[in-house]
Amino acid sequence: MKVLGIETSCDECSAAVVEDGSVILSNVIATQIELHKPYQGVVPEIASRLHTQWISQVVSAALKQAKLSIECIDAIAVTNRPGLLGSLLVGVNFAKAMAATLGIPLVGIDHIRAHLYASQVEHPLEYPYLGVLISGGHTVICKVNGYDEIDVMGTTIDDAIGEAFDKVAKHYGFGYPGGVMIDRLAQKGDPLAFLFPGPSLQKGDHPYDVSYSGLKTAAINQLDQFWNGSAEKSDENIAASFQRSAINILTKRIRKALDDTKLNRMAVGGGVAANSLVRRELTSIDKVEVAFPSMKLCTDNGAMIAALGYRYIADGHVSPYDLKTSARVAAFKRSYP
Ligand code: KG4
Ligand code: ZN
């Protein structure tokens, strides 16, 4: 079964063809990064306008790269939540029109579940496993019992990890997208040059929750110390110290979740899963099999949508042609503790 996956939830306009849920025949990602760069962040209005201009060509390119004509597509999977509403609507309406015209099944895909599933395309793990989603919009630690069955254990109580990377980078003028620039600068910096405080979680907060706003503010406030001359400015040292602290917050919670659940398998997904220190730290956890997506499957892409779409369709779960779109995160079951 050849599934066309369409992803337009944020600033990547992507389409992919995946066969039988595991063979990626194409994965075209048209990034809007350069067009949002002057604003140092994604401008929703610009994002949706560009998706409208690009979607048709991106889907054509995905079919061409897969060497398939449109009639060879058996089903369409599309991200329908969560994300920027105007952007989601472009992909969803395009997918609906295409599926209805071709008379083939359509399935709406949750972006969070797709990130958690991305590594499974190339590195399938046996269920259950610990799922870690670290992106610009989300930070989730969960127990994954099946592709559609997720027990959320912890989330961020404020900023997402990628959002903290992006905001610190924006403040220091490191460039855009911030996470990538911090990762690059940190390679040459001293991770112990600045010691930032840990998260200020309260008694009663969930033990697997994380918090990034305190660290973000501390890293940003450090800039004032540079301005008044009380500390020596080094972009590399700031990047390395911030990155080390951000990843320490995460790994501490992940280790606890692994210990408590006794799980010895873990899948990581989302844009921050591309971070070199995250990959190093999480693969070094003793006696735990870790699945990371390849770099192209970490950030937003149509292949993870098509691959997860295949699972739903193969199990007979399809969406109506009047599929709804939502900017909001779906309610997840929270069963730990
Ligand atoms: O998954 P994604 O493409 O979009 C969301 O669903 O949010 O993730 C984008 C996020 C951005 O915050 C970006 O800065 C971050 O992933 N990111 C990284 C790296 N590459 C992308 N963060 C740290 N290190 C990286 N190498
Ligand atoms: Zn994403």
CSV table of C-alpha atoms and ligand atoms in Angstrom, one decimal:
chain,number,residue,atom,x,y,z
A,1,MET,CA,0.0,0.0,0.0
A,2,LYS,CA,1.4,3.4,-1.1
A,3,VAL,CA,0.4,6.2,1.3
A,4,LEU,CA,1.0,9.9,0.5
A,5,GLY,CA,1.7,11.8,3.7
A,6,ILE,CA,1.2,15.6,3.9
A,7,GLU,CA,2.5,17.8,6.7
A,8,THR,CA,1.9,21.5,6.9
A,9,SER,CA,1.5,22.1,10.7
A,10,CYS,CA,4.1,24.8,11.0
A,11,ASP,CA,6.8,26.1,8.6
A,12,GLU,CA,7.8,23.0,6.7
A,13,CYS,CA,5.7,22.2,3.6
A,14,SER,CA,6.2,18.4,3.2
A,15,ALA,CA,4.9,15.5,1.2
A,16,ALA,CA,6.2,11.9,1.1
A,17,VAL,CA,5.2,8.6,-0.3
A,18,VAL,CA,5.8,5.6,2.0
A,19,GLU,CA,5.1,2.0,0.9
A,20,ASP,CA,3.7,-0.5,3.4
A,21,GLY,CA,4.6,1.8,6.3
A,22,SER,CA,8.3,1.4,6.1
A,23,VAL,CA,9.8,2.0,2.6
A,24,ILE,CA,10.3,5.7,2.0
A,25,LEU,CA,9.9,6.2,-1.7
A,26,SER,CA,10.1,10.0,-1.4
A,27,ASN,CA,10.2,12.7,1.4
A,28,VAL,CA,10.2,16.2,0.0
A,29,ILE,CA,10.6,19.0,2.6
A,30,ALA,CA,10.2,22.6,1.4
A,31,THR,CA,11.4,24.6,4.3
A,32,GLN,CA,10.3,28.2,4.9
A,33,ILE,CA,13.3,28.9,7.3
A,34,GLU,CA,14.8,31.6,5.0
A,35,LEU,CA,11.5,33.5,4.7
A,36,HIS,CA,10.9,33.6,8.5
A,37,LYS,CA,14.6,34.4,9.3
A,38,PRO,CA,14.1,38.2,9.3
A,39,TYR,CA,11.5,37.8,12.1
A,40,GLN,CA,13.7,35.2,14.1
A,41,GLY,CA,10.6,33.0,14.4
A,42,VAL,CA,7.7,31.6,12.5
A,43,VAL,CA,5.1,34.2,11.4
A,44,PRO,CA,1.8,32.2,11.1
A,45,GLU,CA,0.3,34.4,8.4
A,46,ILE,CA,3.4,34.1,6.2
A,47,ALA,CA,3.5,30.3,6.9
A,48,SER,CA,0.0,29.6,5.7
A,49,ARG,CA,0.3,31.8,2.6
A,50,LEU,CA,3.5,30.0,1.6
A,51,HIS,CA,1.9,26.6,2.2
A,52,THR,CA,-0.9,27.6,-0.2
A,53,GLN,CA,1.6,28.6,-2.8
A,54,TRP,CA,3.8,25.6,-2.4
A,55,ILE,CA,1.6,22.6,-1.6
A,56,SER,CA,0.7,21.6,-5.1
A,57,GLN,CA,4.3,21.6,-6.3
A,58,VAL,CA,5.6,19.8,-3.2
A,59,VAL,CA,3.1,16.9,-3.7
A,60,SER,CA,4.0,16.7,-7.4
A,61,ALA,CA,7.7,16.6,-6.5
A,62,ALA,CA,7.0,13.8,-4.0
A,63,LEU,CA,5.2,11.7,-6.6
A,64,LYS,CA,7.9,12.4,-9.2
A,65,GLN,CA,10.7,11.4,-6.8
A,66,ALA,CA,8.8,8.2,-6.0
A,67,LYS,CA,8.4,7.7,-9.8
A,68,LEU,CA,4.6,7.3,-9.4
A,69,SER,CA,1.6,8.8,-11.0
A,70,ILE,CA,-1.2,10.1,-8.8
A,71,GLU,CA,-3.4,7.1,-9.6
A,72,CYS,CA,-0.8,4.8,-7.9
A,73,ILE,CA,-1.5,6.3,-4.5
A,74,ASP,CA,-3.7,4.1,-2.3
A,75,ALA,CA,-4.4,6.4,0.6
A,76,ILE,CA,-3.6,9.9,1.9
A,77,ALA,CA,-2.5,10.7,5.5
A,78,VAL,CA,-2.4,14.3,6.6
A,79,THR,CA,-1.5,16.1,9.8
A,80,ASN,CA,-4.8,17.6,11.2
A,81,ARG,CA,-3.6,18.6,14.7
A,82,PRO,CA,-1.9,20.2,16.6
A,83,GLY,CA,-0.2,23.2,15.0
A,84,LEU,CA,-0.8,26.6,13.4
A,85,LEU,CA,-4.5,26.5,12.3
A,86,GLY,CA,-4.0,28.4,9.1
A,87,SER,CA,-1.1,26.2,8.1
A,88,LEU,CA,-2.9,22.9,9.0
A,89,LEU,CA,-5.9,23.9,7.0
A,90,VAL,CA,-3.9,24.2,3.8
A,91,GLY,CA,-2.6,20.6,4.0
A,92,VAL,CA,-5.9,19.2,5.3
A,93,ASN,CA,-8.0,20.8,2.5
A,94,PHE,CA,-5.5,19.7,-0.2
A,95,ALA,CA,-5.6,16.1,1.2
A,96,LYS,CA,-9.4,16.1,1.4
A,97,ALA,CA,-9.8,17.3,-2.2
A,98,MET,CA,-7.3,14.8,-3.5
A,99,ALA,CA,-8.7,11.9,-1.6
A,100,ALA,CA,-12.3,12.6,-2.5
A,101,THR,CA,-11.4,13.1,-6.2
A,102,LEU,CA,-9.4,9.9,-6.4
A,103,GLY,CA,-12.0,8.1,-4.2
A,104,ILE,CA,-9.3,6.7,-1.8
A,105,PRO,CA,-9.1,6.6,2.0
A,106,LEU,CA,-8.0,9.6,4.0
A,107,VAL,CA,-6.7,9.6,7.5
A,108,GLY,CA,-6.0,12.5,9.9
A,109,ILE,CA,-2.8,12.2,11.9
A,110,ASP,CA,-1.8,13.7,15.2
A,111,HIS,CA,1.5,15.5,14.8
A,112,ILE,CA,2.7,14.5,18.3
A,113,ARG,CA,2.0,10.8,17.7
A,114,ALA,CA,3.8,11.0,14.4
A,115,HIS,CA,7.0,12.4,16.0
A,116,LEU,CA,6.8,9.7,18.6
A,117,TYR,CA,6.5,7.1,15.8
A,118,ALA,CA,9.1,8.6,13.4
A,119,SER,CA,12.0,6.4,14.7
A,120,GLN,CA,9.9,3.3,14.2
A,121,VAL,CA,10.0,3.6,10.4
A,122,GLU,CA,13.7,2.7,10.4
A,123,HIS,CA,14.3,1.2,13.8
A,124,PRO,CA,11.1,-0.6,15.1
A,125,LEU,CA,11.0,-1.3,18.8
A,126,GLU,CA,8.8,-3.8,20.5
A,127,TYR,CA,5.9,-2.2,22.5
A,128,PRO,CA,5.8,-0.9,25.2
A,129,TYR,CA,8.7,1.6,25.1
A,130,LEU,CA,9.4,5.0,26.7
A,131,GLY,CA,8.5,7.8,24.2
A,132,VAL,CA,10.4,11.1,24.3
A,133,LEU,CA,9.1,13.9,22.2
A,134,ILE,CA,11.3,17.0,22.2
A,135,SER,CA,10.5,19.7,19.7
A,136,GLY,CA,9.8,23.4,19.3
A,137,GLY,CA,6.2,23.0,20.4
A,138,HIS,CA,6.3,20.1,22.8
A,139,THR,CA,8.2,18.2,25.4
A,140,VAL,CA,6.5,14.9,26.4
A,141,ILE,CA,7.8,11.8,28.2
A,142,CYS,CA,5.3,9.0,27.9
A,143,LYS,CA,4.8,5.2,27.9
A,144,VAL,CA,4.0,4.1,24.4
A,145,ASN,CA,1.9,0.9,24.4
A,146,GLY,CA,1.0,1.0,20.8
A,147,TYR,CA,1.1,3.4,17.8
A,148,ASP,CA,-2.3,4.9,19.0
A,149,GLU,CA,-2.0,4.2,22.8
A,150,ILE,CA,0.1,6.6,24.7
A,151,ASP,CA,0.2,7.2,28.5
A,152,VAL,CA,1.6,10.6,29.2
A,153,MET,CA,4.0,10.7,32.2
A,154,GLY,CA,5.4,14.2,32.0
A,155,THR,CA,5.3,17.3,29.9
A,156,THR,CA,6.8,20.8,30.3
A,157,ILE,CA,5.0,23.1,32.7
A,158,ASP,CA,6.0,26.1,30.7
A,159,ASP,CA,8.3,26.4,27.6
A,160,ALA,CA,9.0,23.4,25.3
A,161,ILE,CA,12.7,22.5,25.1
A,162,GLY,CA,13.1,23.6,21.5
A,163,GLU,CA,11.3,26.9,22.3
A,164,ALA,CA,13.9,27.6,25.0
A,165,PHE,CA,16.8,26.9,22.6
A,166,ASP,CA,15.1,29.2,20.0
A,167,LYS,CA,14.5,32.1,22.5
A,168,VAL,CA,17.9,32.0,24.0
A,169,ALA,CA,19.5,32.0,20.5
A,170,LYS,CA,17.3,34.9,19.4
A,171,HIS,CA,18.3,37.0,22.4
A,172,TYR,CA,22.0,36.4,21.8
A,173,GLY,CA,21.6,36.9,18.0
A,174,PHE,CA,23.0,33.5,17.3
A,175,GLY,CA,20.9,33.1,14.1
A,176,TYR,CA,17.9,31.1,13.1
A,177,PRO,CA,16.8,28.4,13.7
A,178,GLY,CA,18.2,28.7,17.2
A,179,GLY,CA,18.5,25.1,18.2
A,180,VAL,CA,20.8,24.3,15.3
A,181,MET,CA,22.9,27.3,15.9
A,182,ILE,CA,23.3,26.6,19.7
A,183,ASP,CA,24.2,22.9,18.9
A,184,ARG,CA,26.9,24.2,16.4
A,185,LEU,CA,28.4,26.9,18.7
A,186,ALA,CA,28.3,24.5,21.7
A,187,GLN,CA,30.8,22.2,19.9
A,188,LYS,CA,33.6,24.8,20.7
A,189,GLY,CA,32.4,26.0,24.1
A,190,ASP,CA,32.9,25.0,27.7
A,191,PRO,CA,29.7,23.5,29.1
A,192,LEU,CA,30.8,24.4,32.7
A,193,ALA,CA,31.6,28.0,32.0
A,194,PHE,CA,28.3,29.2,33.3
A,195,LEU,CA,26.3,27.3,36.0
A,196,PHE,CA,22.6,27.9,35.6
A,197,PRO,CA,20.0,27.0,38.2
A,198,GLY,CA,17.9,23.8,37.7
A,199,PRO,CA,14.1,23.9,37.1
A,200,SER,CA,11.9,25.3,39.8
A,201,LEU,CA,9.4,22.5,40.1
A,202,GLN,CA,7.2,22.6,43.1
A,203,LYS,CA,6.3,19.8,45.5
A,204,GLY,CA,3.2,18.3,44.0
A,205,ASP,CA,4.3,18.8,40.4
A,206,HIS,CA,4.4,15.5,38.4
A,207,PRO,CA,7.8,13.8,38.9
A,208,TYR,CA,8.4,13.5,35.2
A,209,ASP,CA,7.5,17.1,34.3
A,210,VAL,CA,10.1,19.5,33.1
A,211,SER,CA,10.4,23.3,33.2
A,212,TYR,CA,12.5,25.5,30.9
A,213,SER,CA,11.4,29.0,31.5
A,214,GLY,CA,13.8,29.4,34.6
A,215,LEU,CA,16.8,28.2,32.6
A,216,LYS,CA,15.8,30.3,29.6
A,217,THR,CA,15.5,33.5,31.8
A,218,ALA,CA,18.8,32.8,33.6
A,219,ALA,CA,20.6,32.3,30.2
A,220,ILE,CA,19.1,35.5,28.8
A,221,ASN,CA,19.9,37.5,32.0
A,222,GLN,CA,23.5,36.4,31.6
A,223,LEU,CA,23.6,38.8,28.7
A,224,ASP,CA,23.2,41.8,31.1
A,225,GLN,CA,26.3,40.7,32.9
A,226,PHE,CA,28.2,40.8,29.7
A,227,TRP,CA,26.9,44.3,28.9
A,228,ASN,CA,27.9,45.7,32.3
A,229,GLY,CA,31.3,44.1,31.9
A,230,SER,CA,31.1,41.8,34.9
A,231,ALA,CA,31.6,38.6,32.8
A,232,GLU,CA,33.6,37.8,29.7
A,233,LYS,CA,31.3,37.2,26.7
A,234,SER,CA,31.7,34.0,24.8
A,235,ASP,CA,28.9,32.8,22.5
A,236,GLU,CA,30.4,29.3,22.5
A,237,ASN,CA,30.5,29.1,26.3
A,238,ILE,CA,26.9,30.4,26.7
A,239,ALA,CA,25.7,27.9,24.0
A,240,ALA,CA,27.5,25.0,25.6
A,241,SER,CA,26.5,25.8,29.1
A,242,PHE,CA,22.8,26.4,28.2
A,243,GLN,CA,22.7,23.2,26.1
A,244,ARG,CA,24.3,21.1,28.9
A,245,SER,CA,21.8,22.5,31.5
A,246,ALA,CA,18.8,22.0,29.1
A,247,ILE,CA,19.7,18.4,28.4
A,248,ASN,CA,20.5,17.6,32.0
A,249,ILE,CA,16.9,18.6,33.0
A,250,LEU,CA,15.6,16.2,30.4
A,251,THR,CA,17.9,13.3,31.0
A,252,LYS,CA,17.2,13.4,34.7
A,253,ARG,CA,13.5,12.9,34.2
A,254,ILE,CA,14.0,10.3,31.5
A,255,ARG,CA,16.3,8.2,33.8
A,256,LYS,CA,13.7,8.4,36.5
A,257,ALA,CA,10.9,7.4,34.0
A,258,LEU,CA,13.0,4.4,32.8
A,259,ASP,CA,13.8,3.3,36.4
A,260,ASP,CA,10.2,3.6,37.5
A,261,THR,CA,8.6,1.8,34.5
A,262,LYS,CA,11.4,-0.7,34.2
A,263,LEU,CA,11.3,-0.1,30.4
A,264,ASN,CA,14.5,-0.9,28.6
A,265,ARG,CA,13.5,0.5,25.2
A,266,MET,CA,13.1,4.2,24.3
A,267,ALA,CA,12.2,6.1,21.1
A,268,VAL,CA,13.1,9.8,20.8
A,269,GLY,CA,11.5,12.2,18.3
A,270,GLY,CA,11.1,15.8,17.3
A,271,GLY,CA,13.5,18.5,16.1
A,272,VAL,CA,15.6,18.5,19.3
A,273,ALA,CA,16.3,14.8,18.7
A,274,ALA,CA,18.7,16.1,16.0
A,275,ASN,CA,20.8,17.7,18.8
A,276,SER,CA,24.3,16.1,19.0
A,277,LEU,CA,24.4,16.1,22.9
A,278,VAL,CA,20.9,14.7,23.2
A,279,ARG,CA,21.9,11.8,20.9
A,280,ARG,CA,25.1,11.2,22.8
A,281,GLU,CA,23.6,11.4,26.3
A,282,LEU,CA,20.6,9.2,25.6
A,283,THR,CA,22.4,6.5,23.7
A,284,SER,CA,24.9,6.2,26.6
A,285,ILE,CA,22.2,5.2,29.1
A,286,ASP,CA,23.1,1.7,30.2
A,287,LYS,CA,21.1,-1.3,29.1
A,288,VAL,CA,18.5,0.7,27.2
A,289,GLU,CA,17.9,0.2,23.5
A,290,VAL,CA,17.4,3.7,22.0
A,291,ALA,CA,15.8,4.5,18.6
A,292,PHE,CA,16.4,7.9,17.1
A,293,PRO,CA,15.0,8.9,13.8
A,294,SER,CA,17.5,9.7,11.0
A,295,MET,CA,18.1,13.5,10.8
A,296,LYS,CA,15.5,14.0,8.0
A,297,LEU,CA,12.8,12.3,10.1
A,298,CYS,CA,13.5,14.4,13.3
A,299,THR,CA,12.1,17.7,12.2
A,300,ASP,CA,8.7,18.0,10.5
A,301,ASN,CA,8.3,15.7,7.5
A,302,GLY,CA,5.6,13.9,5.5
A,303,ALA,CA,7.2,10.5,5.8
A,304,MET,CA,6.4,10.1,9.5
A,305,ILE,CA,2.8,11.1,8.6
A,306,ALA,CA,2.5,8.6,5.8
A,307,ALA,CA,4.1,5.8,7.9
A,308,LEU,CA,1.8,6.3,10.8
A,309,GLY,CA,-1.1,6.7,8.4
A,310,TYR,CA,-0.4,3.3,7.0
A,311,ARG,CA,-0.8,1.7,10.5
A,312,TYR,CA,-4.2,3.3,11.0
A,313,ILE,CA,-5.4,2.4,7.5
A,314,ALA,CA,-4.1,-1.2,7.8
A,315,ASP,CA,-6.2,-1.5,11.0
A,316,GLY,CA,-9.3,-0.1,9.2
A,317,HIS,CA,-9.2,3.4,10.9
A,318,VAL,CA,-10.0,6.0,8.3
A,319,SER,CA,-11.3,9.6,8.6
A,320,PRO,CA,-14.4,11.1,6.9
A,321,TYR,CA,-13.8,13.5,4.0
A,322,ASP,CA,-15.1,16.3,6.2
A,323,LEU,CA,-12.1,15.6,8.6
A,324,LYS,CA,-11.8,18.4,11.2
A,325,THR,CA,-8.6,20.4,11.9
A,326,SER,CA,-7.5,21.6,15.4
A,327,ALA,CA,-4.7,23.8,16.6
A,328,ARG,CA,-4.9,22.2,20.0
A,329,VAL,CA,-3.2,19.2,21.5
A,330,ALA,CA,-5.5,16.2,21.8
A,331,ALA,CA,-6.4,15.1,25.4
A,332,PHE,CA,-3.9,12.4,26.3
A,333,LYS,CA,-4.5,9.9,29.0
A,334,ARG,CA,-2.2,10.7,31.9
A,335,SER,CA,-1.8,7.7,34.0
A,336,TYR,CA,1.6,8.2,35.7
A,337,PRO,CA,1.5,8.5,38.6
B,1,KG4,O1,9.8,19.0,15.3
B,1,KG4,P1,10.1,20.4,14.8
B,1,KG4,O2,10.6,20.5,13.4
B,1,KG4,O3,8.9,21.3,14.9
B,1,KG4,C1,7.9,21.2,16.0
B,1,KG4,O4,7.1,20.3,15.9
B,1,KG4,O5,8.1,22.0,16.9
B,1,KG4,O6,11.2,21.0,15.8
B,1,KG4,C2,11.7,22.3,15.6
B,1,KG4,C3,12.6,22.6,16.8
B,1,KG4,C4,13.1,24.0,16.9
B,1,KG4,O7,12.9,24.5,18.2
B,1,KG4,C5,14.6,23.9,16.5
B,1,KG4,O8,15.4,24.9,17.1
B,1,KG4,C6,14.9,22.5,17.2
B,1,KG4,O9,13.8,21.7,16.8
B,1,KG4,N1,16.1,21.9,16.7
B,1,KG4,C7,17.2,21.7,17.4
B,1,KG4,C8,18.2,21.1,16.6
B,1,KG4,N2,17.6,21.0,15.3
B,1,KG4,C9,16.4,21.5,15.4
B,1,KG4,N3,17.4,21.9,18.7
B,1,KG4,C10,18.6,21.6,19.2
B,1,KG4,N4,19.6,21.1,18.5
B,1,KG4,C11,19.5,20.8,17.2
B,1,KG4,N5,20.4,20.3,16.5
B,2,ZN,ZN,7.0,18.9,14.8
